Amino acid sequence: MFLRQLFDEATWTYTYLLADEQSKEAIIIDSVVEKVERDVKLINELGLTLKYAVDTHVHADHVTGAGLLRERIGCKTGVASSEGVSCADMALKEGDSLQFGKYALKILETPGHTSGCLSFVCDDKVFTGDALFIRGCGRTDFQAGDANTLYDSITKKLYALPDNTTVYPAHDYKGMMLSTIAEEKAHNPRVTLGREGFVDLMNNLNLAMPKHIHVAVPANMKCGLDK
Ligand code: FE
């Protein structure tokens, strides 16, 4: 399987382009609107057919490129059904899967960072969005986030994947790019606290609001398009 990890330096966001080399069918995960031209160029250079542009959740820190990619390329967009994004072509839920060539991207509901967070599983890889970071996790203090729910999503769903599953997060702020389920089980400093310690820590992070939350969330409810 072809996999390319792409980075948006303004918001520390990882975008993932996955493709089946034979059929050339592709999926993009968590695109960023300012990086759509870069992504379209890469897709064209590689001769890929982008079938789907999906988001792990309604982001608060950047505007999705999904709607613009749909306009430019004609792909279908998808977010969690529970997010109520009416412009999306697909309302995704647990158990759904998106086929690209001989591969399937399976949808896992992993709420807690937001109430509609999804993770995407493909073979021995999991794209965890903001549910699980490398040695961290997404905050739980807005967009109906909940620390208890996130603890369940991580320990009951993501940690139930095989230990050698590679973890690809939606962000990293320390220059790390990927991890594994086994590594996070052993070394994630938040989750290894156990439920009580995790919830207590998450409820007392006292983080500033993301700079662009009041722009990004409404824009993402419109697939990143101002219409
Ligand atoms: Fe987020």
Coordinates of C-alpha atoms and ligand atoms in Angstrom, one line a residue:
M1 CA 0.0 0.0 0.0
F2 CA 1.2 3.5 -0.8
L3 CA 1.2 5.8 2.2
R4 CA 2.4 9.4 2.4
Q5 CA 2.5 11.4 5.6
L6 CA 2.1 15.2 4.8
F7 CA 2.6 18.0 7.3
D8 CA 1.0 21.4 7.7
E9 CA 3.6 23.5 9.6
A10 CA 1.1 26.2 10.6
T11 CA -1.1 23.8 12.7
W12 CA 1.2 20.8 13.2
T13 CA -1.3 18.7 11.3
Y14 CA -0.5 15.4 9.6
T15 CA -2.5 14.6 6.5
Y16 CA -2.3 11.1 5.1
L17 CA -2.6 10.0 1.5
L18 CA -3.2 6.3 1.1
A19 CA -3.5 4.5 -2.2
D20 CA -3.6 1.1 -3.9
E21 CA -0.7 1.1 -6.3
Q22 CA -2.5 -1.2 -8.8
S23 CA -5.8 0.5 -9.2
K24 CA -4.4 3.9 -8.3
E25 CA -7.5 4.5 -6.1
A26 CA -6.7 6.8 -3.1
I27 CA -8.1 8.2 0.1
I28 CA -6.9 11.3 1.9
I29 CA -7.3 11.7 5.7
D30 CA -7.5 15.1 7.5
S31 CA -6.6 17.4 4.7
V32 CA -5.9 21.1 5.4
V33 CA -7.5 23.8 3.1
E34 CA -4.3 25.8 2.8
K35 CA -2.5 22.7 1.6
V36 CA -5.0 21.5 -1.1
E37 CA -2.9 22.7 -4.0
R38 CA 0.1 20.8 -2.7
D39 CA -2.0 17.7 -2.3
V40 CA -3.7 18.0 -5.7
K41 CA -0.3 18.3 -7.4
L42 CA 1.0 15.2 -5.6
I43 CA -2.2 13.2 -6.5
N44 CA -1.8 14.2 -10.1
E45 CA 1.9 13.6 -10.3
L46 CA 1.3 10.1 -9.0
G47 CA -1.6 9.4 -11.3
L48 CA -3.9 8.6 -8.4
T49 CA -7.7 8.8 -8.4
L50 CA -8.9 10.3 -5.2
K51 CA -12.1 8.6 -4.2
Y52 CA -12.6 10.0 -0.7
A53 CA -11.5 12.9 1.5
V54 CA -12.4 12.0 5.1
D55 CA -11.9 13.8 8.4
T56 CA -11.3 12.1 11.8
H57 CA -13.5 14.9 13.4
V58 CA -14.7 18.5 13.1
H59 CA -11.3 20.2 13.7
A60 CA -11.0 23.3 15.9
D61 CA -7.5 24.3 14.9
H62 CA -7.6 24.2 11.1
V63 CA -10.1 24.2 8.2
T64 CA -10.5 21.0 6.3
G65 CA -9.5 20.7 2.7
A66 CA -12.2 18.1 2.0
G67 CA -14.8 20.4 0.4
L68 CA -12.2 22.1 -1.9
L69 CA -10.8 18.7 -2.9
R70 CA -14.3 17.6 -3.8
E71 CA -14.7 20.8 -6.0
R72 CA -11.2 20.3 -7.6
I73 CA -11.2 16.5 -8.0
G74 CA -14.8 15.2 -7.6
C75 CA -14.0 13.0 -4.6
K76 CA -16.6 12.2 -1.9
T77 CA -16.2 13.7 1.6
G78 CA -17.0 12.0 4.9
V79 CA -17.1 12.7 8.6
A80 CA -18.9 11.0 11.6
S81 CA -22.6 10.9 11.3
S82 CA -22.9 12.3 14.8
E83 CA -21.2 15.5 13.8
G84 CA -24.2 16.6 11.7
V85 CA -22.1 18.0 8.8
S86 CA -24.9 18.1 6.2
C87 CA -22.6 19.1 3.3
A88 CA -20.6 15.8 3.7
D89 CA -21.4 13.1 1.1
M90 CA -20.9 10.3 3.7
A91 CA -22.1 10.2 7.3
L92 CA -19.6 7.6 8.7
K93 CA -20.3 5.3 11.6
E94 CA -18.7 2.3 13.4
G95 CA -18.4 -0.7 11.2
D96 CA -18.5 1.2 7.9
S97 CA -15.7 0.7 5.5
L98 CA -14.4 2.6 2.5
Q99 CA -12.9 0.6 -0.3
F100 CA -9.9 1.9 -2.3
G101 CA -8.6 -0.7 -4.8
K102 CA -7.9 -3.9 -2.8
Y103 CA -7.8 -2.1 0.5
A104 CA -10.5 -1.0 3.0
L105 CA -10.4 1.7 5.5
K106 CA -12.5 0.6 8.5
I107 CA -14.3 3.1 10.7
L108 CA -14.0 3.0 14.5
E109 CA -15.8 5.4 16.7
T110 CA -13.4 6.8 19.2
P111 CA -15.1 9.8 20.9
G112 CA -13.8 11.8 23.8
H113 CA -11.7 14.5 22.2
T114 CA -14.9 15.5 20.4
S115 CA -18.2 13.5 20.6
G116 CA -17.8 12.5 16.9
C117 CA -14.2 11.5 16.7
L118 CA -13.4 8.6 14.4
S119 CA -10.3 6.5 13.9
F120 CA -9.6 4.7 10.7
V121 CA -8.0 1.2 10.5
C122 CA -6.3 -0.1 7.4
D123 CA -4.4 -3.4 7.6
D124 CA -1.8 -2.9 10.3
K125 CA -2.2 0.8 10.5
V126 CA -4.5 3.1 12.6
F127 CA -5.1 6.7 11.9
T128 CA -6.1 8.0 15.4
G129 CA -7.0 11.7 14.7
D130 CA -6.8 13.5 18.0
A131 CA -8.0 10.5 20.1
L132 CA -4.4 9.2 20.6
F133 CA -1.2 11.1 20.0
I134 CA 2.4 9.8 20.3
R135 CA 2.8 9.9 24.1
G136 CA -0.3 12.1 24.5
C137 CA -3.9 12.6 23.4
G138 CA -6.2 15.3 22.2
R139 CA -7.7 17.7 24.8
T140 CA -11.2 17.1 26.1
D141 CA -12.4 20.5 27.1
F142 CA -14.6 21.6 24.2
Q143 CA -16.8 20.3 21.3
A144 CA -18.5 17.9 23.8
G145 CA -15.2 16.4 24.7
D146 CA -15.1 14.0 27.8
A147 CA -12.1 12.6 29.5
N148 CA -13.8 9.4 30.7
T149 CA -15.1 8.7 27.2
L150 CA -11.7 9.3 25.7
Y151 CA -10.1 6.9 28.2
D152 CA -12.6 4.2 27.1
S153 CA -12.0 4.9 23.4
I154 CA -8.2 4.5 23.9
T155 CA -8.1 1.6 26.2
K156 CA -11.1 -0.4 24.9
K157 CA -11.0 0.3 21.2
L158 CA -7.5 1.5 20.1
Y159 CA -5.6 -0.7 22.6
A160 CA -7.7 -3.7 21.4
L161 CA -5.9 -3.5 18.1
P162 CA -2.8 -5.8 17.6
D163 CA 0.2 -4.5 19.5
N164 CA 2.2 -4.1 16.3
T165 CA -0.4 -1.8 14.7
T166 CA 1.3 1.5 13.6
V167 CA -0.3 4.6 15.1
Y168 CA -0.5 7.6 12.8
P169 CA -1.9 10.7 14.8
A170 CA -3.4 13.9 13.4
H171 CA -0.8 16.0 15.1
D172 CA 2.5 16.0 16.8
Y173 CA 4.2 18.9 18.4
K174 CA 7.6 17.3 19.2
G175 CA 8.7 16.0 15.8
M176 CA 7.5 12.5 16.3
M177 CA 5.8 10.9 13.3
L178 CA 4.5 7.5 14.2
S179 CA 4.2 5.0 17.0
T180 CA 2.7 1.6 17.7
I181 CA -0.1 0.4 20.0
A182 CA 2.5 -1.5 22.1
E183 CA 4.6 1.6 22.5
E184 CA 1.7 3.7 23.6
K185 CA 0.5 1.0 26.0
A186 CA 3.9 1.1 27.6
H187 CA 4.9 4.7 27.5
N188 CA 1.9 7.0 27.0
P189 CA 2.2 9.2 30.1
R190 CA -1.4 10.1 30.3
V191 CA -3.1 6.7 29.7
T192 CA -0.7 4.8 31.9
L193 CA -2.0 6.9 34.9
G194 CA -5.2 4.7 34.8
R195 CA -8.7 6.1 34.5
E196 CA -8.8 8.2 37.6
G197 CA -5.4 9.8 37.0
F198 CA -6.2 10.3 33.3
V199 CA -9.5 12.1 34.0
D200 CA -8.0 14.2 36.7
L201 CA -5.1 15.3 34.5
M202 CA -7.3 16.0 31.4
N203 CA -9.8 18.0 33.5
N204 CA -7.0 20.3 34.8
L205 CA -4.9 21.0 31.7
N206 CA -6.1 24.7 31.7
L207 CA -5.1 25.1 28.0
A208 CA -5.8 28.3 26.1
M209 CA -8.5 28.0 23.4
P210 CA -7.1 27.2 19.9
K211 CA -6.5 30.5 18.0
H212 CA -8.8 29.8 15.2
I213 CA -11.6 27.8 16.9
H214 CA -14.3 30.4 16.1
V215 CA -13.4 30.3 12.4
A216 CA -12.4 26.6 12.0
V217 CA -15.4 24.9 13.6
P218 CA -18.1 26.8 11.7
A219 CA -16.1 26.5 8.5
N220 CA -15.7 22.7 9.0
M221 CA -19.4 22.3 9.5
K222 CA -19.5 23.5 5.9
C223 CA -16.8 21.1 4.7
G224 CA -14.3 23.9 4.7
L225 CA -16.1 26.0 2.1
D226 CA -17.6 29.4 2.8
K227 CA -20.9 28.6 1.3
Ligands
FE1 FE -9.0 18.2 17.1

